[in-house]
Amino acid sequence: MFILGSLPGDASLAARQYYAHPTNQFWRLLGNVIGEELHALPYDARLDRLAECRIGLWDVIASASRRGSLDQAIREAAHNRIEHLLRDFPDLRAIAFNGTTSAVAGRKLIGEAPGGVRLIDLPSSSAANTTRFEDKVQRWAILRKFLQP
């Protein structure tokens, strides 16, 4: 399974870590999915746990100009070749999009997913998305059925 974001924010770029902003709920949400407190682990240990669960992280947008970290400010986006995930990972069962920007661009790039691959739109883990955390947890729980032992 891959979870695709839109484009890293300023805090993530500065830290060179996915979802580094302290208010981003990504590590808590995904920790709930796999049953571990990922947010409490050092970053490298988080990545190790994702690799053990066969969860990959990437972004739909490879580069763009943007003032600040909000997706609405993204301009001149160049996209990653995410459609190649379907070819390069033949056992892939799901691609989840973290937020609307990622989902809209990602679905356009992928087009019709082949049978056996599910495209999943998730509410953004960003604190800018004011959906209640408990509601996000419920929506993200769908990822459990795609976990690999």
Short mmCIF file of N, CA, C and O in Angstrom, two decimals:
data_model
loop_
_atom_site.label_atom_id
_atom_site.label_comp_id
_atom_site.label_asym_id
_atom_site.label_seq_id
_atom_site.Cartn_x
_atom_site.Cartn_y
_atom_site.Cartn_z
N MET A 1 0.85 -1.17 0.00
CA MET A 1 0.00 0.00 0.00
C MET A 1 0.90 1.24 0.00
O MET A 1 1.93 1.26 0.65
N PHE A 2 0.47 2.23 -0.75
CA PHE A 2 1.12 3.54 -0.72
C PHE A 2 0.14 4.55 -0.17
O PHE A 2 -1.05 4.49 -0.47
N ILE A 3 0.67 5.50 0.61
CA ILE A 3 -0.10 6.66 1.04
C ILE A 3 0.58 7.87 0.41
O ILE A 3 1.78 8.10 0.63
N LEU A 4 -0.18 8.59 -0.39
CA LEU A 4 0.37 9.71 -1.14
C LEU A 4 -0.17 11.03 -0.60
O LEU A 4 -1.38 11.22 -0.51
N GLY A 5 0.76 11.91 -0.26
CA GLY A 5 0.39 13.26 0.11
C GLY A 5 0.44 14.16 -1.11
O GLY A 5 0.69 13.70 -2.23
N SER A 6 0.23 15.43 -0.89
CA SER A 6 0.28 16.38 -2.01
C SER A 6 1.72 16.85 -2.21
O SER A 6 2.37 16.48 -3.19
N LEU A 7 2.24 17.63 -1.30
CA LEU A 7 3.57 18.21 -1.36
C LEU A 7 3.99 18.51 0.08
O LEU A 7 3.19 19.06 0.83
N PRO A 8 5.21 18.16 0.48
CA PRO A 8 5.60 18.43 1.86
C PRO A 8 5.52 19.92 2.20
O PRO A 8 5.83 20.77 1.37
N GLY A 9 5.12 20.20 3.42
CA GLY A 9 5.07 21.57 3.90
C GLY A 9 6.45 22.06 4.33
O GLY A 9 7.43 21.30 4.32
N ASP A 10 6.52 23.31 4.73
CA ASP A 10 7.79 23.92 5.11
C ASP A 10 8.50 23.16 6.23
O ASP A 10 9.71 22.94 6.16
N ALA A 11 7.77 22.75 7.27
CA ALA A 11 8.39 22.04 8.40
C ALA A 11 8.97 20.70 7.94
O ALA A 11 10.06 20.31 8.36
N SER A 12 8.26 19.99 7.08
CA SER A 12 8.74 18.71 6.58
C SER A 12 9.97 18.88 5.69
O SER A 12 10.92 18.10 5.76
N LEU A 13 9.94 19.90 4.86
CA LEU A 13 11.10 20.16 4.00
C LEU A 13 12.32 20.53 4.83
O LEU A 13 13.43 20.03 4.58
N ALA A 14 12.13 21.36 5.85
CA ALA A 14 13.25 21.76 6.71
C ALA A 14 13.81 20.57 7.48
O ALA A 14 15.04 20.44 7.63
N ALA A 15 12.94 19.70 7.97
CA ALA A 15 13.37 18.54 8.75
C ALA A 15 13.80 17.37 7.87
O ALA A 15 14.39 16.42 8.37
N ARG A 16 13.44 17.43 6.58
CA ARG A 16 13.68 16.33 5.65
C ARG A 16 13.00 15.05 6.15
O ARG A 16 13.57 13.97 6.14
N GLN A 17 11.75 15.23 6.61
CA GLN A 17 10.94 14.14 7.14
C GLN A 17 9.50 14.32 6.69
O GLN A 17 9.00 15.45 6.68
N TYR A 18 8.85 13.21 6.36
CA TYR A 18 7.44 13.28 6.05
C TYR A 18 6.65 13.66 7.30
O TYR A 18 6.91 13.16 8.39
N TYR A 19 5.69 14.55 7.13
CA TYR A 19 4.73 14.93 8.17
C TYR A 19 5.43 15.36 9.46
O TYR A 19 5.12 14.89 10.55
N ALA A 20 6.36 16.30 9.33
CA ALA A 20 7.17 16.74 10.47
C ALA A 20 6.51 17.83 11.32
O ALA A 20 6.91 18.03 12.46
N HIS A 21 5.51 18.51 10.77
CA HIS A 21 4.89 19.59 11.56
C HIS A 21 4.23 18.98 12.79
O HIS A 21 3.50 17.99 12.69
N PRO A 22 4.46 19.57 13.97
CA PRO A 22 3.94 18.96 15.21
C PRO A 22 2.41 18.87 15.29
O PRO A 22 1.89 18.04 16.04
N THR A 23 1.69 19.70 14.54
CA THR A 23 0.23 19.61 14.60
C THR A 23 -0.35 18.67 13.54
O THR A 23 -1.54 18.38 13.57
N ASN A 24 0.50 18.18 12.63
CA ASN A 24 -0.02 17.24 11.62
C ASN A 24 -0.34 15.92 12.30
O ASN A 24 0.46 15.40 13.08
N GLN A 25 -1.49 15.38 12.01
CA GLN A 25 -1.99 14.19 12.71
C GLN A 25 -1.63 12.87 12.01
O GLN A 25 -2.07 11.81 12.44
N PHE A 26 -0.81 12.94 10.96
CA PHE A 26 -0.51 11.75 10.17
C PHE A 26 -0.02 10.58 11.01
O PHE A 26 -0.55 9.46 10.90
N TRP A 27 1.00 10.79 11.83
CA TRP A 27 1.59 9.67 12.56
C TRP A 27 0.64 9.10 13.60
O TRP A 27 0.65 7.89 13.85
N ARG A 28 -0.21 9.92 14.16
CA ARG A 28 -1.23 9.42 15.10
C ARG A 28 -2.29 8.62 14.35
O ARG A 28 -2.74 7.56 14.81
N LEU A 29 -2.73 9.13 13.19
CA LEU A 29 -3.75 8.42 12.41
C LEU A 29 -3.24 7.07 11.92
O LEU A 29 -3.91 6.05 12.05
N LEU A 30 -2.05 7.06 11.34
CA LEU A 30 -1.50 5.81 10.83
C LEU A 30 -1.13 4.86 11.96
O LEU A 30 -1.30 3.65 11.84
N GLY A 31 -0.69 5.41 13.08
CA GLY A 31 -0.43 4.58 14.26
C GLY A 31 -1.69 3.87 14.71
O GLY A 31 -1.66 2.69 15.09
N ASN A 32 -2.82 4.56 14.65
CA ASN A 32 -4.09 3.94 14.99
C ASN A 32 -4.42 2.79 14.03
O ASN A 32 -4.95 1.76 14.44
N VAL A 33 -4.08 2.97 12.77
CA VAL A 33 -4.35 1.93 11.76
C VAL A 33 -3.55 0.66 12.07
O VAL A 33 -4.08 -0.44 12.01
N ILE A 34 -2.26 0.83 12.40
CA ILE A 34 -1.43 -0.36 12.61
C ILE A 34 -1.35 -0.79 14.07
O ILE A 34 -0.73 -1.81 14.39
N GLY A 35 -2.00 -0.03 14.96
CA GLY A 35 -2.06 -0.42 16.37
C GLY A 35 -0.79 -0.11 17.15
O GLY A 35 -0.47 -0.83 18.09
N GLU A 36 -0.09 0.96 16.77
CA GLU A 36 1.12 1.36 17.48
C GLU A 36 1.17 2.88 17.61
O GLU A 36 0.60 3.59 16.79
N GLU A 37 1.87 3.35 18.61
CA GLU A 37 2.02 4.79 18.79
C GLU A 37 3.22 5.28 17.97
O GLU A 37 4.29 5.57 18.51
N LEU A 38 3.02 5.37 16.67
CA LEU A 38 4.10 5.78 15.78
C LEU A 38 4.65 7.15 16.13
O LEU A 38 5.86 7.39 16.03
N HIS A 39 3.77 8.06 16.54
CA HIS A 39 4.20 9.43 16.83
C HIS A 39 5.22 9.49 17.97
O HIS A 39 5.97 10.44 18.07
N ALA A 40 5.25 8.47 18.83
CA ALA A 40 6.17 8.46 19.96
C ALA A 40 7.55 7.91 19.57
O ALA A 40 8.50 8.02 20.36
N LEU A 41 7.67 7.33 18.39
CA LEU A 41 8.94 6.73 17.95
C LEU A 41 9.82 7.76 17.26
O LEU A 41 9.31 8.71 16.66
N PRO A 42 11.14 7.55 17.29
CA PRO A 42 12.01 8.38 16.45
C PRO A 42 11.65 8.18 14.98
O PRO A 42 11.12 7.12 14.60
N TYR A 43 11.94 9.17 14.16
CA TYR A 43 11.52 9.14 12.76
C TYR A 43 11.98 7.88 12.03
O TYR A 43 11.20 7.23 11.33
N ASP A 44 13.25 7.50 12.18
CA ASP A 44 13.75 6.32 11.48
C ASP A 44 13.02 5.05 11.91
O ASP A 44 12.77 4.17 11.09
N ALA A 45 12.66 4.96 13.17
CA ALA A 45 11.90 3.80 13.66
C ALA A 45 10.49 3.79 13.06
O ALA A 45 9.95 2.72 12.77
N ARG A 46 9.91 4.96 12.87
CA ARG A 46 8.59 5.03 12.22
C ARG A 46 8.68 4.45 10.81
O ARG A 46 7.84 3.65 10.39
N LEU A 47 9.70 4.89 10.07
CA LEU A 47 9.87 4.39 8.69
C LEU A 47 10.11 2.89 8.67
O LEU A 47 9.60 2.19 7.78
N ASP A 48 10.88 2.39 9.63
CA ASP A 48 11.11 0.94 9.71
C ASP A 48 9.80 0.20 9.91
O ASP A 48 9.56 -0.83 9.28
N ARG A 49 8.95 0.71 10.80
CA ARG A 49 7.65 0.05 11.05
C ARG A 49 6.78 0.08 9.79
O ARG A 49 6.12 -0.91 9.48
N LEU A 50 6.79 1.20 9.06
CA LEU A 50 6.01 1.25 7.82
C LEU A 50 6.54 0.24 6.82
O LEU A 50 5.76 -0.45 6.15
N ALA A 51 7.85 0.13 6.71
CA ALA A 51 8.43 -0.85 5.78
C ALA A 51 8.03 -2.27 6.18
O ALA A 51 7.69 -3.09 5.31
N GLU A 52 8.03 -2.57 7.46
CA GLU A 52 7.62 -3.89 7.93
C GLU A 52 6.16 -4.17 7.58
O GLU A 52 5.80 -5.32 7.31
N CYS A 53 5.34 -3.13 7.58
CA CYS A 53 3.92 -3.27 7.25
C CYS A 53 3.67 -3.11 5.74
O CYS A 53 2.53 -3.15 5.30
N ARG A 54 4.74 -2.92 4.98
CA ARG A 54 4.67 -2.74 3.53
C ARG A 54 3.81 -1.53 3.15
O ARG A 54 2.95 -1.59 2.28
N ILE A 55 4.09 -0.42 3.86
CA ILE A 55 3.43 0.85 3.58
C ILE A 55 4.49 1.82 3.06
O ILE A 55 5.51 2.05 3.72
N GLY A 56 4.25 2.35 1.89
CA GLY A 56 5.16 3.32 1.31
C GLY A 56 4.56 4.71 1.34
O GLY A 56 3.34 4.87 1.30
N LEU A 57 5.42 5.71 1.44
CA LEU A 57 4.99 7.11 1.43
C LEU A 57 5.61 7.80 0.22
O LEU A 57 6.76 7.56 -0.11
N TRP A 58 4.84 8.68 -0.39
CA TRP A 58 5.34 9.47 -1.50
C TRP A 58 4.40 10.66 -1.67
O TRP A 58 3.39 10.76 -0.96
N ASP A 59 4.71 11.52 -2.60
CA ASP A 59 3.88 12.68 -2.86
C ASP A 59 3.45 12.72 -4.32
O ASP A 59 4.21 12.33 -5.20
N VAL A 60 2.25 13.20 -4.57
CA VAL A 60 1.75 13.34 -5.93
C VAL A 60 2.51 14.44 -6.66
O VAL A 60 2.84 14.31 -7.83
N ILE A 61 2.85 15.50 -5.95
CA ILE A 61 3.53 16.63 -6.56
C ILE A 61 5.03 16.54 -6.29
O ILE A 61 5.45 16.42 -5.13
N ALA A 62 5.82 16.59 -7.35
CA ALA A 62 7.28 16.51 -7.23
C ALA A 62 7.89 17.86 -6.89
O ALA A 62 8.82 17.95 -6.09
N SER A 63 7.35 18.92 -7.48
CA SER A 63 7.87 20.26 -7.22
C SER A 63 6.79 21.28 -7.58
O SER A 63 5.91 21.00 -8.39
N ALA A 64 6.88 22.42 -6.94
CA ALA A 64 5.91 23.49 -7.18
C ALA A 64 6.43 24.77 -6.53
O ALA A 64 7.37 24.73 -5.74
N SER A 65 5.81 25.87 -6.85
CA SER A 65 6.07 27.09 -6.08
C SER A 65 4.89 27.24 -5.12
O SER A 65 3.75 26.93 -5.46
N ARG A 66 5.22 27.69 -3.92
CA ARG A 66 4.16 27.83 -2.91
C ARG A 66 4.69 28.72 -1.79
O ARG A 66 5.79 28.51 -1.31
N ARG A 67 3.89 29.68 -1.40
CA ARG A 67 4.20 30.48 -0.22
C ARG A 67 3.49 29.84 0.95
O ARG A 67 2.27 29.69 0.93
N GLY A 68 4.24 29.43 1.95
CA GLY A 68 3.66 28.76 3.10
C GLY A 68 3.48 27.28 2.82
O GLY A 68 4.11 26.72 1.93
N SER A 69 2.59 26.66 3.56
CA SER A 69 2.43 25.21 3.48
C SER A 69 1.06 24.75 3.05
O SER A 69 0.82 23.55 2.96
N LEU A 70 0.14 25.67 2.80
CA LEU A 70 -1.22 25.27 2.44
C LEU A 70 -1.30 24.80 0.99
O LEU A 70 -0.71 25.40 0.09
N ASP A 71 -2.04 23.73 0.77
CA ASP A 71 -2.20 23.19 -0.58
C ASP A 71 -2.83 24.20 -1.53
O ASP A 71 -2.52 24.22 -2.73
N GLN A 72 -3.70 25.06 -1.02
CA GLN A 72 -4.36 26.04 -1.86
C GLN A 72 -3.37 27.01 -2.50
O GLN A 72 -3.67 27.66 -3.50
N ALA A 73 -2.17 27.13 -1.92
CA ALA A 73 -1.17 28.07 -2.44
C ALA A 73 -0.23 27.42 -3.46
O ALA A 73 0.67 28.09 -3.97
N ILE A 74 -0.42 26.15 -3.78
CA ILE A 74 0.45 25.46 -4.74
C ILE A 74 0.23 26.04 -6.13
O ILE A 74 -0.90 26.14 -6.60
N ARG A 75 1.34 26.39 -6.80
CA ARG A 75 1.31 26.90 -8.17
C ARG A 75 2.37 26.18 -8.98
O ARG A 75 3.38 25.74 -8.45
N GLU A 76 2.16 26.09 -10.28
CA GLU A 76 3.14 25.52 -11.20
C GLU A 76 3.60 24.13 -10.75
O GLU A 76 4.81 23.86 -10.69
N ALA A 77 2.68 23.26 -10.47
CA ALA A 77 3.01 21.93 -9.96
C ALA A 77 3.53 21.02 -11.07
O ALA A 77 2.97 20.98 -12.16
N ALA A 78 4.60 20.32 -10.77
CA ALA A 78 5.09 19.23 -11.61
C ALA A 78 4.85 17.95 -10.82
O ALA A 78 5.15 17.88 -9.63
N HIS A 79 4.26 16.98 -11.45
CA HIS A 79 3.81 15.78 -10.74
C HIS A 79 4.81 14.63 -10.84
O HIS A 79 5.52 14.49 -11.83
N ASN A 80 4.84 13.82 -9.77
CA ASN A 80 5.58 12.57 -9.81
C ASN A 80 4.84 11.60 -10.72
O ASN A 80 3.64 11.74 -10.95
N ARG A 81 5.53 10.62 -11.21
CA ARG A 81 4.95 9.62 -12.12
C ARG A 81 4.30 8.51 -11.30
O ARG A 81 4.71 7.35 -11.35
N ILE A 82 3.28 8.87 -10.54
CA ILE A 82 2.68 7.89 -9.62
C ILE A 82 1.98 6.75 -10.36
O ILE A 82 1.81 5.67 -9.81
N GLU A 83 1.61 6.98 -11.62
CA GLU A 83 0.99 5.89 -12.37
C GLU A 83 1.96 4.72 -12.53
O GLU A 83 1.54 3.58 -12.72
N HIS A 84 3.26 4.98 -12.39
CA HIS A 84 4.25 3.91 -12.49
C HIS A 84 4.21 2.97 -11.28
O HIS A 84 4.74 1.85 -11.36
N LEU A 85 3.62 3.41 -10.18
CA LEU A 85 3.48 2.53 -9.02
C LEU A 85 2.74 1.25 -9.41
O LEU A 85 3.05 0.16 -8.92
N LEU A 86 1.75 1.39 -10.27
CA LEU A 86 0.95 0.24 -10.68
C LEU A 86 1.80 -0.78 -11.45
O LEU A 86 1.61 -1.98 -11.33
N ARG A 87 2.75 -0.29 -12.21
CA ARG A 87 3.62 -1.17 -12.99
C ARG A 87 4.77 -1.71 -12.14
O ARG A 87 5.12 -2.88 -12.21
N ASP A 88 5.36 -0.84 -11.32
CA ASP A 88 6.56 -1.20 -10.57
C ASP A 88 6.29 -2.06 -9.34
O ASP A 88 7.20 -2.70 -8.82
N PHE A 89 5.06 -2.06 -8.88
CA PHE A 89 4.68 -2.84 -7.69
C PHE A 89 3.47 -3.72 -8.04
O PHE A 89 2.33 -3.39 -7.70
N PRO A 90 3.71 -4.85 -8.70
CA PRO A 90 2.60 -5.68 -9.19
C PRO A 90 1.70 -6.24 -8.08
O PRO A 90 0.55 -6.58 -8.35
N ASP A 91 2.20 -6.32 -6.85
CA ASP A 91 1.38 -6.83 -5.74
C ASP A 91 0.63 -5.72 -5.00
O ASP A 91 -0.01 -5.98 -3.98
N LEU A 92 0.70 -4.51 -5.52
CA LEU A 92 0.06 -3.38 -4.87
C LEU A 92 -1.46 -3.59 -4.80
O LEU A 92 -2.09 -3.96 -5.78
N ARG A 93 -2.01 -3.37 -3.59
CA ARG A 93 -3.44 -3.56 -3.39
C ARG A 93 -4.20 -2.26 -3.18
O ARG A 93 -5.42 -2.21 -3.36
N ALA A 94 -3.48 -1.19 -2.76
CA ALA A 94 -4.18 0.06 -2.48
C ALA A 94 -3.24 1.25 -2.60
O ALA A 94 -2.06 1.16 -2.26
N ILE A 95 -3.81 2.34 -3.08
CA ILE A 95 -3.16 3.65 -3.05
C ILE A 95 -4.13 4.58 -2.33
O ILE A 95 -5.27 4.75 -2.77
N ALA A 96 -3.68 5.13 -1.22
CA ALA A 96 -4.50 6.05 -0.43
C ALA A 96 -3.99 7.46 -0.63
O ALA A 96 -2.77 7.70 -0.68
N PHE A 97 -4.90 8.39 -0.76
CA PHE A 97 -4.57 9.80 -0.95
C PHE A 97 -4.87 10.56 0.33
O PHE A 97 -6.01 10.58 0.79
N ASN A 98 -3.85 11.20 0.88
CA ASN A 98 -3.98 11.97 2.11
C ASN A 98 -4.43 13.39 1.74
O ASN A 98 -3.60 14.26 1.50
N GLY A 99 -5.73 13.59 1.67
CA GLY A 99 -6.28 14.91 1.40
C GLY A 99 -6.80 15.08 -0.02
O GLY A 99 -6.46 14.32 -0.93
N THR A 100 -7.61 16.10 -0.20
CA THR A 100 -8.29 16.34 -1.47
C THR A 100 -7.32 16.69 -2.60
O THR A 100 -7.47 16.20 -3.71
N THR A 101 -6.33 17.52 -2.33
CA THR A 101 -5.39 17.91 -3.38
C THR A 101 -4.68 16.68 -3.93
O THR A 101 -4.55 16.51 -5.15
N SER A 102 -4.22 15.83 -3.05
CA SER A 102 -3.56 14.59 -3.46
C SER A 102 -4.51 13.70 -4.25
O SER A 102 -4.14 13.14 -5.29
N ALA A 103 -5.75 13.57 -3.78
CA ALA A 103 -6.72 12.69 -4.44
C ALA A 103 -7.08 13.17 -5.84
O ALA A 103 -7.12 12.39 -6.78
N VAL A 104 -7.33 14.46 -5.98
CA VAL A 104 -7.74 14.99 -7.29
C VAL A 104 -6.61 14.81 -8.30
O VAL A 104 -6.82 14.29 -9.40
N ALA A 105 -5.41 15.22 -7.94
CA ALA A 105 -4.28 15.09 -8.87
C ALA A 105 -3.92 13.63 -9.09
O ALA A 105 -3.65 13.21 -10.22
N GLY A 106 -3.91 12.85 -8.02
CA GLY A 106 -3.52 11.45 -8.13
C GLY A 106 -4.46 10.64 -8.98
O GLY A 106 -4.03 9.84 -9.83
N ARG A 107 -5.75 10.83 -8.81
CA ARG A 107 -6.73 10.09 -9.62
C ARG A 107 -6.62 10.48 -11.09
O ARG A 107 -6.78 9.65 -11.97
N LYS A 108 -6.31 11.74 -11.36
CA LYS A 108 -6.14 12.18 -12.74
C LYS A 108 -4.92 11.51 -13.37
O LYS A 108 -4.96 11.07 -14.52
N LEU A 109 -3.84 11.40 -12.62
CA LEU A 109 -2.61 10.79 -13.13
C LEU A 109 -2.76 9.28 -13.32
O LEU A 109 -2.24 8.73 -14.29
N ILE A 110 -3.44 8.64 -12.41
CA ILE A 110 -3.58 7.18 -12.47
C ILE A 110 -4.66 6.76 -13.46
O ILE A 110 -4.52 5.78 -14.18
N GLY A 111 -5.72 7.53 -13.52
CA GLY A 111 -6.85 7.13 -14.36
C GLY A 111 -7.59 5.97 -13.72
O GLY A 111 -7.74 5.92 -12.50
N GLU A 112 -8.01 5.04 -14.53
CA GLU A 112 -8.72 3.86 -14.02
C GLU A 112 -7.72 2.88 -13.44
O GLU A 112 -6.82 2.41 -14.14
N ALA A 113 -7.85 2.58 -12.16
CA ALA A 113 -6.93 1.62 -11.52
C ALA A 113 -7.29 0.22 -11.99
O ALA A 113 -8.47 -0.11 -12.16
N PRO A 114 -6.28 -0.62 -12.20
CA PRO A 114 -6.56 -1.98 -12.60
C PRO A 114 -7.27 -2.75 -11.49
O PRO A 114 -7.19 -2.36 -10.32
N GLY A 115 -7.95 -3.81 -11.87
CA GLY A 115 -8.63 -4.65 -10.87
C GLY A 115 -7.66 -5.08 -9.80
O GLY A 115 -6.50 -5.35 -10.06
N GLY A 116 -8.13 -5.13 -8.59
CA GLY A 116 -7.28 -5.53 -7.49
C GLY A 116 -6.58 -4.38 -6.79
O GLY A 116 -6.00 -4.56 -5.72
N VAL A 117 -6.58 -3.18 -7.39
CA VAL A 117 -5.98 -2.01 -6.75
C VAL A 117 -7.09 -1.03 -6.40
O VAL A 117 -7.85 -0.61 -7.25
N ARG A 118 -7.17 -0.71 -5.14
CA ARG A 118 -8.21 0.21 -4.66
C ARG A 118 -7.61 1.59 -4.46
O ARG A 118 -6.54 1.73 -3.87
N LEU A 119 -8.28 2.61 -4.96
CA LEU A 119 -7.90 4.00 -4.72
C LEU A 119 -8.78 4.53 -3.60
O LEU A 119 -10.01 4.44 -3.66
N ILE A 120 -8.15 5.09 -2.57
CA ILE A 120 -8.86 5.48 -1.36
C ILE A 120 -8.60 6.95 -1.07
O ILE A 120 -7.44 7.37 -0.93
N ASP A 121 -9.65 7.73 -0.95
CA ASP A 121 -9.54 9.15 -0.58
C ASP A 121 -9.69 9.27 0.92
O ASP A 121 -10.71 8.84 1.49
N LEU A 122 -8.70 9.86 1.57
CA LEU A 122 -8.71 10.05 3.02
C LEU A 122 -8.81 11.53 3.36
O LEU A 122 -8.31 12.37 2.59
N PRO A 123 -9.42 11.87 4.49
CA PRO A 123 -9.37 13.26 4.91
C PRO A 123 -7.92 13.63 5.26
O PRO A 123 -7.17 12.81 5.79
N SER A 124 -7.54 14.84 4.94
CA SER A 124 -6.17 15.28 5.18
C SER A 124 -5.80 15.18 6.65
O SER A 124 -6.59 15.50 7.54
N SER A 125 -4.57 14.75 6.88
CA SER A 125 -4.05 14.68 8.25
C SER A 125 -3.61 16.05 8.75
O SER A 125 -3.29 16.20 9.93
N SER A 126 -3.61 17.04 7.90
CA SER A 126 -3.21 18.39 8.29
C SER A 126 -4.18 18.96 9.32
O SER A 126 -5.39 18.75 9.24
N ALA A 127 -3.62 19.70 10.25
CA ALA A 127 -4.47 20.38 11.23
C ALA A 127 -5.32 21.46 10.57
O ALA A 127 -6.32 21.90 11.14
N ALA A 128 -4.94 21.88 9.35
CA ALA A 128 -5.75 22.85 8.62
C ALA A 128 -7.10 22.25 8.23
O ALA A 128 -8.06 22.98 7.99
N ASN A 129 -7.17 20.93 8.15
CA ASN A 129 -8.44 20.24 7.92
C ASN A 129 -9.12 20.12 9.29
O ASN A 129 -8.64 19.40 10.16
N THR A 130 -10.22 20.82 9.46
CA THR A 130 -10.85 20.91 10.78
C THR A 130 -11.80 19.76 11.09
O THR A 130 -12.51 19.82 12.09
N THR A 131 -11.80 18.72 10.27
CA THR A 131 -12.58 17.53 10.60
C THR A 131 -12.11 17.02 11.96
O THR A 131 -10.91 16.99 12.24
N ARG A 132 -13.06 16.62 12.80
CA ARG A 132 -12.70 16.10 14.12
C ARG A 132 -11.74 14.92 13.99
O ARG A 132 -11.88 14.09 13.10
N PHE A 133 -10.76 14.84 14.89
CA PHE A 133 -9.78 13.76 14.86
C PHE A 133 -10.46 12.39 14.89
O PHE A 133 -10.08 11.49 14.15
N GLU A 134 -11.47 12.24 15.71
CA GLU A 134 -12.17 10.96 15.83
C GLU A 134 -12.81 10.55 14.50
O GLU A 134 -12.85 9.37 14.15
N ASP A 135 -13.30 11.53 13.76
CA ASP A 135 -13.88 11.24 12.45
C ASP A 135 -12.80 10.84 11.45
O ASP A 135 -13.01 9.95 10.62
N LYS A 136 -11.65 11.49 11.53
CA LYS A 136 -10.53 11.10 10.67
C LYS A 136 -10.10 9.66 10.99
O LYS A 136 -9.84 8.87 10.07
N VAL A 137 -10.02 9.34 12.27
CA VAL A 137 -9.64 7.98 12.67
C VAL A 137 -10.57 6.95 12.04
O VAL A 137 -10.12 5.94 11.50
N GLN A 138 -11.86 7.22 12.07
CA GLN A 138 -12.84 6.29 11.46
C GLN A 138 -12.59 6.13 9.97
O GLN A 138 -12.65 5.03 9.45
N ARG A 139 -12.36 7.22 9.27
CA ARG A 139 -12.14 7.17 7.82
C ARG A 139 -10.83 6.49 7.47
O ARG A 139 -10.75 5.74 6.50
N TRP A 140 -9.78 6.73 8.24
CA TRP A 140 -8.47 6.13 7.98
C TRP A 140 -8.47 4.63 8.32
O TRP A 140 -7.62 3.88 7.81
N ALA A 141 -9.39 4.17 9.14
CA ALA A 141 -9.43 2.76 9.55
C ALA A 141 -9.59 1.81 8.36
O ALA A 141 -9.21 0.64 8.46
N ILE A 142 -10.11 2.28 7.24
CA ILE A 142 -10.26 1.43 6.07
C ILE A 142 -8.91 0.84 5.62
O ILE A 142 -8.86 -0.22 5.01
N LEU A 143 -7.83 1.52 5.97
CA LEU A 143 -6.51 1.06 5.55
C LEU A 143 -6.13 -0.28 6.19
O LEU A 143 -5.29 -1.00 5.66
N ARG A 144 -6.75 -0.61 7.32
CA ARG A 144 -6.40 -1.86 8.01
C ARG A 144 -6.57 -3.08 7.12
O ARG A 144 -5.79 -4.02 7.20
N LYS A 145 -7.57 -3.06 6.24
CA LYS A 145 -7.80 -4.25 5.41
C LYS A 145 -6.74 -4.43 4.34
O LYS A 145 -6.68 -5.48 3.71
N PHE A 146 -5.86 -3.44 4.17
CA PHE A 146 -4.81 -3.54 3.16
C PHE A 146 -3.42 -3.74 3.77
O PHE A 146 -2.43 -3.76 3.05
N LEU A 147 -3.37 -3.90 5.08
CA LEU A 147 -2.09 -4.15 5.74
C LEU A 147 -1.58 -5.53 5.37
O LEU A 147 -2.36 -6.48 5.25
N GLN A 148 -0.27 -5.63 5.21
CA GLN A 148 0.37 -6.92 4.91
C GLN A 148 1.03 -7.41 6.19
O GLN A 148 1.64 -6.63 6.90
N PRO A 149 0.90 -8.69 6.48
CA PRO A 149 1.51 -9.22 7.71
C PRO A 149 3.05 -9.19 7.64
O PRO A 149 3.64 -9.12 6.61
#
